[in-house]
Amino acid sequence: MGLLSDPNRRKALTNLLTRLNTPICIVCYLAAIVWFMGLAFEPFTLRTYMSENAMGSTMVEERFSSGERALSLAKEFDAHKRKAGGMPVEWLVKAMQARGLEVFTQSFSRKLPFPDENKERYMVGGRNVYGILRAARAPRTEALVITAPCSPGNSNNQAVGLLLALAQYFRNQIYWAKDIIFLVNEHDLIGMQAWLEGYHHTNITGMEYSPLQGRAGSIQAALALELSGDVITSLDLILEGLNGQLPNLDLTNLFYAFCQKLGALCTIQGKLQRNDWDTAEGYTHAAQTMMLMVLKQACGRSWGDHGLFLRYHIEAASIRGINSFRHYKTDATTIGRLVFPSSPGMLTVLTPVVISHLTGVALYLLPVHLQEMAVEHFPVSETEAVVLTAIAIYTAGLALPHNTQRLLSGEGTEQGWKVLKLTALLYLAVLLGCTALINFSLGFILAVTLVPITASITPHMPKALCALAMVLLSPAFTILYCVFIYQELIEAPVSVGEGWMLFLSVISQGILDHALYGSLVYPLLALFIYPCWLMFWNILFWN
Amino acid sequence: MAAPLTLLLIVAVTIRAVLFRSSLAELIVERVEVVSPLNAWKRVVEGLALLDLGVSPYSGDVFHETPLMIYLFHFMVDYAEIVFMIADGITAVALYLSIQTYNKNVFRKQKYALESDRYPADCLELLRSPKEMFYIPLKVAMFYLLNPFTILSCVAKSTCGLNNAIIALFILCTLKGSALLSGILLALATYQSIYPLTLFAPALLFFLQRLYIPVNLRRSSFWFFTLQYAFIYVGSLVVITGLSFFLLGSWDFIPSVYGFIFSVPDLTPNIGLFWYFFAEMFEHFRLFFICVFQINVFFYTIPLSIKLKEHPVFLIFMQIANNLEDRPYPTVGDVALYMAFLPAWSHLYRFLRNIFLVSCVLLACSALFPVLWHLWIYAGSANSNFYYAITLLFNFGQILLVSDYFYAYLRREHHLTHGLYLKKKDGTEATLVLK
């Protein structure tokens, strides 16, 4: 180990490193950003490749023909939902039983730590209804899940309708080797969390739920459906789950292959795939899609009902039907053929998807394909109180240097702040490394904003300017910028006032996600990243 | 110095008590870095349950503790947390007293050497002063009690804490000069897990040095004392083993405990190097590699003893550290034991070359262990190679730490005999390299 024991070579290397420290840092930082943006550049990306799972898509025939029946069921469901004022449990139970499923219900309740203004709820209680289609010939050791949420108002009726039509169609098939669970959950993610916790006998979020009476073996894969209109022009595939987890890439490729086979439009992040990869426009399109995915993954919340399955190592994806104003419309039967037969298609092929985890990739960014997602927000006093308290604590930390100067030893010496900067930089490096391993997008965004200012901070720089720079690059402001960039990317730019409101609601959602589903982004930022930033703030005001 | 030590003990007990009552305790009990199949609390509970049912606790291949341990917990299972906190306290106090004795010895020898003019003129700055040595025992106790590894090990109720207590008591008795107690405690430590056997050589060398018996294979006084000490040691070992036989009425514990340690059948990942190798190995070669790996643990005793025969206490430190990297089921509690000694060698600081690198490596690895475990087992984005890479890096860091201290110690001894500013034959400045 010549380098570690030979003093002369060590001295040479150390001298080199200390002399070239700043250029190396700058080069590394720029190279990292360029390389990351290069991920959207066409020659570097892996196109949808042919793995053995994609081959499976050619072996399946699509035979579903009950599109109209699905739509009529959707209308029935809507009517019953309005009459019941919530979830029409009895009608769903009867409908599923009529189709030969074993039906069970689960009730759950949860009191949120503070009222959620986005969805206007505080004490949440509801029931999930699920039916199990037992496999005709095989032992009941594995299961697949198809789920549709029961949402208030007009949304997602068609999803439930298609779910029931599909159950009927499946009942007549004899080749199923796994049990299939058709789940209709209330209160979207809260209901889904209750069901998953009941199914796996865990209680990680403090939810109260009744135990599940019927069970079907270990779940191999899950599909969540969100269809809100009779006419659909494209299908959006949603992948981002809790804490930035993603399902196996093979699932995405499979769905895309099916869509291509049937001639339907498949979008990612709401954006269509373009063919002009070499042009600048094509690149910006791809880069926008990639940044959208990075932002969605970094915020750590589950963007579809499927996101909570990933924690239990179940590959899952959400499919959302979008009706945007295009001339090519697909009617219900074709959608039925696509979605649902891509479901038997997908479901039959989901087994090899699950088996070949080694070839699939679970950490990826998709620079392919826009999305319409309106975020509504109504500021309500209690939520704002919580959020503003969080921000107040954050701002109060800015006064920390004045109070602790007297307590720290080594105050006023050159060595004091150097030791503090060394410790703080090591801590930041380990923290960013661990964060990037778990949620790469989050780690990347934090690194891009925090690294330049923290690497170059010293007490000898102009205090006012540096203080401003540090505050503008602090984690809270990073969230603010991300909100604005996200709104730009989804082509719904907001004004400053609306942006601020959105920012507050993002913080409150972060806290709620942590309390309800165990998302790690908020505790990470509050307990680990923020103290690190405070250490650097202390260095700046060292005297 | 009783007051600071008492304060330290109170602080340490408070931290452990708080953690015992928090929800982190259930998380920590299952971490593979902190517990191993040899010392996990869940297995002790399982063994106790089997014992209560009248069945041999070793049936079922879950329980791998010694019979004395199971009887201890048979009476103390309701007070388990207090037992482990007391064990940590005993270890800290034993280390405190032993380092105090050691420092007194060192200072006395240094005084005699100064009076007989044995040091070259320019190395006076290398000599140790009482002022500098005053706080070292307290620092040693602090390093042990407030080390996060020790706290985690205590909260996980891993019996590694009890093993550490026995080894610390053994070191205390050795340094105080009582050969009988030292032999008995060493036998107890060996009975618990075989690897303290390697500490026989440094203890023997210490006593020989203390009684001014030269280490010469031709002198009868050397053999006389060696046989005495070996007799105490082996005799106590036989007595303890016989006692275990009579406690449980069968010899089951020998294959279950010692057979388990030697043949490494359980390949649960941990911070050691064995599990990955043996998971990938063909059955045909298993015996060969087991022999090679186990010999590796014991083999370093010979060259280290020869090199460090005048410095038995440092040899103890080196032995404990070396044992750790090569044993089949290490945990962070074992790491904490030798790390506690580091303040005793704080005078070597100026000769250490890689201490910054080593501390960064150990810190980063400690942070990455749970992250990569989560990615492998829960998220499915990584596999065993990632976790093993961090294990390798962790062990590499430890080996670097130990070899760095070894180099620094030998270099200081060399300077004390040959002067601080070394010159080559032609008068230019020379540097010392450890090859």
mmCIF file with all atom_site columns, N, CA and C in Angstrom, chain A residues 1 4-7 10 245 310-311 313 362 422 426 430 433-434 437-438, chain B residues 353-354 356-357 360 364 367-368 371-372 375 377-380 396 400 433:
data_model
loop_
_atom_site.group_PDB
_atom_site.id
_atom_site.type_symbol
_atom_site.label_atom_id
_atom_site.label_alt_id
_atom_site.label_comp_id
_atom_site.label_asym_id
_atom_site.label_entity_id
_atom_site.label_seq_id
_atom_site.pdbx_PDB_ins_code
_atom_site.Cartn_x
_atom_site.Cartn_y
_atom_site.Cartn_z
_atom_site.occupancy
_atom_site.B_iso_or_equiv
_atom_site.pdbx_formal_charge
_atom_site.auth_seq_id
_atom_site.auth_comp_id
_atom_site.auth_asym_id
_atom_site.auth_atom_id
_atom_site.pdbx_PDB_model_num
ATOM 1   N N  . MET A 1 1   ? 0.860   -1.199 0.000   1.00 0.00 ? 1   MET A N  1
ATOM 2   C CA . MET A 1 1   ? 0.000   0.000  0.000   1.00 0.00 ? 1   MET A CA 1
ATOM 3   C C  . MET A 1 1   ? 0.879   1.227  0.000   1.00 0.00 ? 1   MET A C  1
ATOM 4   N N  . LEU A 1 4   ? -0.453  4.648  1.077   1.00 0.00 ? 4   LEU A N  1
ATOM 5   C CA . LEU A 1 4   ? -0.830  4.907  2.447   1.00 0.00 ? 4   LEU A CA 1
ATOM 6   C C  . LEU A 1 4   ? 0.367   4.880  3.374   1.00 0.00 ? 4   LEU A C  1
ATOM 7   N N  . SER A 1 5   ? 1.467   4.273  2.974   1.00 0.00 ? 5   SER A N  1
ATOM 8   C CA . SER A 1 5   ? 2.554   4.175  3.933   1.00 0.00 ? 5   SER A CA 1
ATOM 9   C C  . SER A 1 5   ? 3.794   4.932  3.490   1.00 0.00 ? 5   SER A C  1
ATOM 10  N N  . ASP A 1 6   ? 3.891   5.248  2.224   1.00 0.00 ? 6   ASP A N  1
ATOM 11  C CA . ASP A 1 6   ? 5.106   5.921  1.788   1.00 0.00 ? 6   ASP A CA 1
ATOM 12  C C  . ASP A 1 6   ? 4.941   7.424  1.923   1.00 0.00 ? 6   ASP A C  1
ATOM 13  N N  . PRO A 1 7   ? 5.712   8.064  2.794   1.00 0.00 ? 7   PRO A N  1
ATOM 14  C CA . PRO A 1 7   ? 5.446   9.487  3.067   1.00 0.00 ? 7   PRO A CA 1
ATOM 15  C C  . PRO A 1 7   ? 5.693   10.393 1.871   1.00 0.00 ? 7   PRO A C  1
ATOM 16  N N  . ARG A 1 10  ? 2.766   10.240 -0.546  1.00 0.00 ? 10  ARG A N  1
ATOM 17  C CA . ARG A 1 10  ? 1.611   10.880 0.071   1.00 0.00 ? 10  ARG A CA 1
ATOM 18  C C  . ARG A 1 10  ? 1.723   12.372 -0.009  1.00 0.00 ? 10  ARG A C  1
ATOM 19  N N  . GLN A 1 245 ? -39.863 5.608  -4.531  1.00 0.00 ? 245 GLN A N  1
ATOM 20  C CA . GLN A 1 245 ? -39.666 4.252  -5.049  1.00 0.00 ? 245 GLN A CA 1
ATOM 21  C C  . GLN A 1 245 ? -40.370 4.101  -6.383  1.00 0.00 ? 245 GLN A C  1
ATOM 22  N N  . LEU A 1 310 ? -45.410 -0.360 -3.238  1.00 0.00 ? 310 LEU A N  1
ATOM 23  C CA . LEU A 1 310 ? -43.980 -0.568 -3.478  1.00 0.00 ? 310 LEU A CA 1
ATOM 24  C C  . LEU A 1 310 ? -43.223 -0.821 -2.191  1.00 0.00 ? 310 LEU A C  1
ATOM 25  N N  . ARG A 1 311 ? -43.765 -0.299 -1.097  1.00 0.00 ? 311 ARG A N  1
ATOM 26  C CA . ARG A 1 311 ? -43.058 -0.500 0.176   1.00 0.00 ? 311 ARG A CA 1
ATOM 27  C C  . ARG A 1 311 ? -43.014 -1.965 0.573   1.00 0.00 ? 311 ARG A C  1
ATOM 28  N N  . HIS A 1 313 ? -42.670 -4.344 -1.479  1.00 0.00 ? 313 HIS A N  1
ATOM 29  C CA . HIS A 1 313 ? -41.928 -5.027 -2.534  1.00 0.00 ? 313 HIS A CA 1
ATOM 30  C C  . HIS A 1 313 ? -42.889 -5.661 -3.532  1.00 0.00 ? 313 HIS A C  1
ATOM 31  N N  . ALA A 1 362 ? -34.863 -0.939 -11.135 1.00 0.00 ? 362 ALA A N  1
ATOM 32  C CA . ALA A 1 362 ? -35.826 -0.289 -10.249 1.00 0.00 ? 362 ALA A CA 1
ATOM 33  C C  . ALA A 1 362 ? -35.437 1.133  -9.941  1.00 0.00 ? 362 ALA A C  1
ATOM 34  N N  . LEU A 1 422 ? -15.060 21.471 8.482   1.00 0.00 ? 422 LEU A N  1
ATOM 35  C CA . LEU A 1 422 ? -14.673 20.105 8.126   1.00 0.00 ? 422 LEU A CA 1
ATOM 36  C C  . LEU A 1 422 ? -15.747 19.125 8.553   1.00 0.00 ? 422 LEU A C  1
ATOM 37  N N  . LEU A 1 426 ? -18.203 16.922 6.062   1.00 0.00 ? 426 LEU A N  1
ATOM 38  C CA . LEU A 1 426 ? -18.252 15.461 6.109   1.00 0.00 ? 426 LEU A CA 1
ATOM 39  C C  . LEU A 1 426 ? -19.677 14.990 6.350   1.00 0.00 ? 426 LEU A C  1
ATOM 40  N N  . VAL A 1 430 ? -21.863 12.604 3.802   1.00 0.00 ? 430 VAL A N  1
ATOM 41  C CA . VAL A 1 430 ? -22.463 11.310 4.152   1.00 0.00 ? 430 VAL A CA 1
ATOM 42  C C  . VAL A 1 430 ? -23.979 11.387 3.983   1.00 0.00 ? 430 VAL A C  1
ATOM 43  N N  . GLY A 1 433 ? -24.932 11.383 0.326   1.00 0.00 ? 433 GLY A N  1
ATOM 44  C CA . GLY A 1 433 ? -24.710 10.051 -0.232  1.00 0.00 ? 433 GLY A CA 1
ATOM 45  C C  . GLY A 1 433 ? -25.830 9.100  0.135   1.00 0.00 ? 433 GLY A C  1
ATOM 46  N N  . CYS A 1 434 ? -26.188 9.087  1.425   1.00 0.00 ? 434 CYS A N  1
ATOM 47  C CA . CYS A 1 434 ? -27.253 8.170  1.839   1.00 0.00 ? 434 CYS A CA 1
ATOM 48  C C  . CYS A 1 434 ? -28.586 8.552  1.206   1.00 0.00 ? 434 CYS A C  1
ATOM 49  N N  . LEU A 1 437 ? -28.756 7.436  -2.365  1.00 0.00 ? 437 LEU A N  1
ATOM 50  C CA . LEU A 1 437 ? -28.946 6.009  -2.537  1.00 0.00 ? 437 LEU A CA 1
ATOM 51  C C  . LEU A 1 437 ? -30.410 5.621  -2.406  1.00 0.00 ? 437 LEU A C  1
ATOM 52  N N  . ILE A 1 438 ? -31.107 6.305  -1.480  1.00 0.00 ? 438 ILE A N  1
ATOM 53  C CA . ILE A 1 438 ? -32.488 5.904  -1.263  1.00 0.00 ? 438 ILE A CA 1
ATOM 54  C C  . ILE A 1 438 ? -33.416 6.585  -2.255  1.00 0.00 ? 438 ILE A C  1
ATOM 55  N N  . ARG B 2 353 ? -0.538  8.276  10.729  1.00 0.00 ? 353 ARG B N  1
ATOM 56  C CA . ARG B 2 353 ? -0.556  8.878  9.401   1.00 0.00 ? 353 ARG B CA 1
ATOM 57  C C  . ARG B 2 353 ? -1.932  8.882  8.760   1.00 0.00 ? 353 ARG B C  1
ATOM 58  N N  . ASN B 2 354 ? -2.788  7.950  9.106   1.00 0.00 ? 354 ASN B N  1
ATOM 59  C CA . ASN B 2 354 ? -4.025  7.810  8.349   1.00 0.00 ? 354 ASN B CA 1
ATOM 60  C C  . ASN B 2 354 ? -5.253  8.025  9.193   1.00 0.00 ? 354 ASN B C  1
ATOM 61  N N  . PHE B 2 356 ? -7.230  10.447 9.868   1.00 0.00 ? 356 PHE B N  1
ATOM 62  C CA . PHE B 2 356 ? -8.372  11.157 9.296   1.00 0.00 ? 356 PHE B CA 1
ATOM 63  C C  . PHE B 2 356 ? -9.121  10.264 8.320   1.00 0.00 ? 356 PHE B C  1
ATOM 64  N N  . LEU B 2 357 ? -8.355  9.604  7.456   1.00 0.00 ? 357 LEU B N  1
ATOM 65  C CA . LEU B 2 357 ? -8.961  8.710  6.475   1.00 0.00 ? 357 LEU B CA 1
ATOM 66  C C  . LEU B 2 357 ? -9.745  7.610  7.173   1.00 0.00 ? 357 LEU B C  1
ATOM 67  N N  . CYS B 2 360 ? -12.985 8.883  8.714   1.00 0.00 ? 360 CYS B N  1
ATOM 68  C CA . CYS B 2 360 ? -14.006 9.118  7.688   1.00 0.00 ? 360 CYS B CA 1
ATOM 69  C C  . CYS B 2 360 ? -14.583 7.815  7.182   1.00 0.00 ? 360 CYS B C  1
ATOM 70  N N  . ALA B 2 364 ? -18.475 6.886  7.574   1.00 0.00 ? 364 ALA B N  1
ATOM 71  C CA . ALA B 2 364 ? -19.291 6.699  6.377   1.00 0.00 ? 364 ALA B CA 1
ATOM 72  C C  . ALA B 2 364 ? -19.869 5.289  6.340   1.00 0.00 ? 364 ALA B C  1
ATOM 73  N N  . ALA B 2 367 ? -22.768 4.875  8.626   1.00 0.00 ? 367 ALA B N  1
ATOM 74  C CA . ALA B 2 367 ? -23.990 5.475  8.090   1.00 0.00 ? 367 ALA B CA 1
ATOM 75  C C  . ALA B 2 367 ? -24.546 4.654  6.942   1.00 0.00 ? 367 ALA B C  1
ATOM 76  N N  . LEU B 2 368 ? -23.658 4.041  6.160   1.00 0.00 ? 368 LEU B N  1
ATOM 77  C CA . LEU B 2 368 ? -24.140 3.344  4.975   1.00 0.00 ? 368 LEU B CA 1
ATOM 78  C C  . LEU B 2 368 ? -24.675 1.951  5.262   1.00 0.00 ? 368 LEU B C  1
ATOM 79  N N  . VAL B 2 371 ? -28.441 1.960  5.421   1.00 0.00 ? 371 VAL B N  1
ATOM 80  C CA . VAL B 2 371 ? -29.014 2.404  4.148   1.00 0.00 ? 371 VAL B CA 1
ATOM 81  C C  . VAL B 2 371 ? -28.977 1.278  3.125   1.00 0.00 ? 371 VAL B C  1
ATOM 82  N N  . LEU B 2 372 ? -27.800 0.631  3.010   1.00 0.00 ? 372 LEU B N  1
ATOM 83  C CA . LEU B 2 372 ? -27.689 -0.420 1.992   1.00 0.00 ? 372 LEU B CA 1
ATOM 84  C C  . LEU B 2 372 ? -28.448 -1.662 2.393   1.00 0.00 ? 372 LEU B C  1
ATOM 85  N N  . LEU B 2 375 ? -31.873 -0.862 1.241   1.00 0.00 ? 375 LEU B N  1
ATOM 86  C CA . LEU B 2 375 ? -31.984 -0.956 -0.207  1.00 0.00 ? 375 LEU B CA 1
ATOM 87  C C  . LEU B 2 375 ? -31.984 -2.394 -0.682  1.00 0.00 ? 375 LEU B C  1
ATOM 88  N N  . ILE B 2 377 ? -32.787 -5.311 1.248   1.00 0.00 ? 377 ILE B N  1
ATOM 89  C CA . ILE B 2 377 ? -33.845 -6.194 1.729   1.00 0.00 ? 377 ILE B CA 1
ATOM 90  C C  . ILE B 2 377 ? -35.221 -5.602 1.472   1.00 0.00 ? 377 ILE B C  1
ATOM 91  N N  . TYR B 2 378 ? -35.381 -4.302 1.672   1.00 0.00 ? 378 TYR B N  1
ATOM 92  C CA . TYR B 2 378 ? -36.734 -3.746 1.605   1.00 0.00 ? 378 TYR B CA 1
ATOM 93  C C  . TYR B 2 378 ? -37.051 -3.149 0.256   1.00 0.00 ? 378 TYR B C  1
ATOM 94  N N  . ALA B 2 379 ? -36.146 -2.391 -0.325  1.00 0.00 ? 379 ALA B N  1
ATOM 95  C CA . ALA B 2 379 ? -36.474 -1.710 -1.563  1.00 0.00 ? 379 ALA B CA 1
ATOM 96  C C  . ALA B 2 379 ? -36.188 -2.568 -2.781  1.00 0.00 ? 379 ALA B C  1
ATOM 97  N N  . GLY B 2 380 ? -35.273 -3.526 -2.633  1.00 0.00 ? 380 GLY B N  1
ATOM 98  C CA . GLY B 2 380 ? -34.982 -4.396 -3.763  1.00 0.00 ? 380 GLY B CA 1
ATOM 99  C C  . GLY B 2 380 ? -34.178 -3.744 -4.854  1.00 0.00 ? 380 GLY B C  1
ATOM 100 N N  . PHE B 2 396 ? -11.636 -2.964 6.253   1.00 0.00 ? 396 PHE B N  1
ATOM 101 C CA . PHE B 2 396 ? -10.425 -2.324 5.774   1.00 0.00 ? 396 PHE B CA 1
ATOM 102 C C  . PHE B 2 396 ? -10.074 -1.137 6.662   1.00 0.00 ? 396 PHE B C  1
ATOM 103 N N  . LEU B 2 400 ? -6.684  -0.760 8.851   1.00 0.00 ? 400 LEU B N  1
ATOM 104 C CA . LEU B 2 400 ? -5.832  0.409  8.684   1.00 0.00 ? 400 LEU B CA 1
ATOM 105 C C  . LEU B 2 400 ? -5.587  1.099  10.009  1.00 0.00 ? 400 LEU B C  1
ATOM 106 N N  . VAL B 2 433 ? 9.824   3.604  7.674   1.00 0.00 ? 433 VAL B N  1
ATOM 107 C CA . VAL B 2 433 ? 8.719   3.017  6.930   1.00 0.00 ? 433 VAL B CA 1
ATOM 108 C C  . VAL B 2 433 ? 8.464   1.628  7.489   1.00 0.00 ? 433 VAL B C  1
#
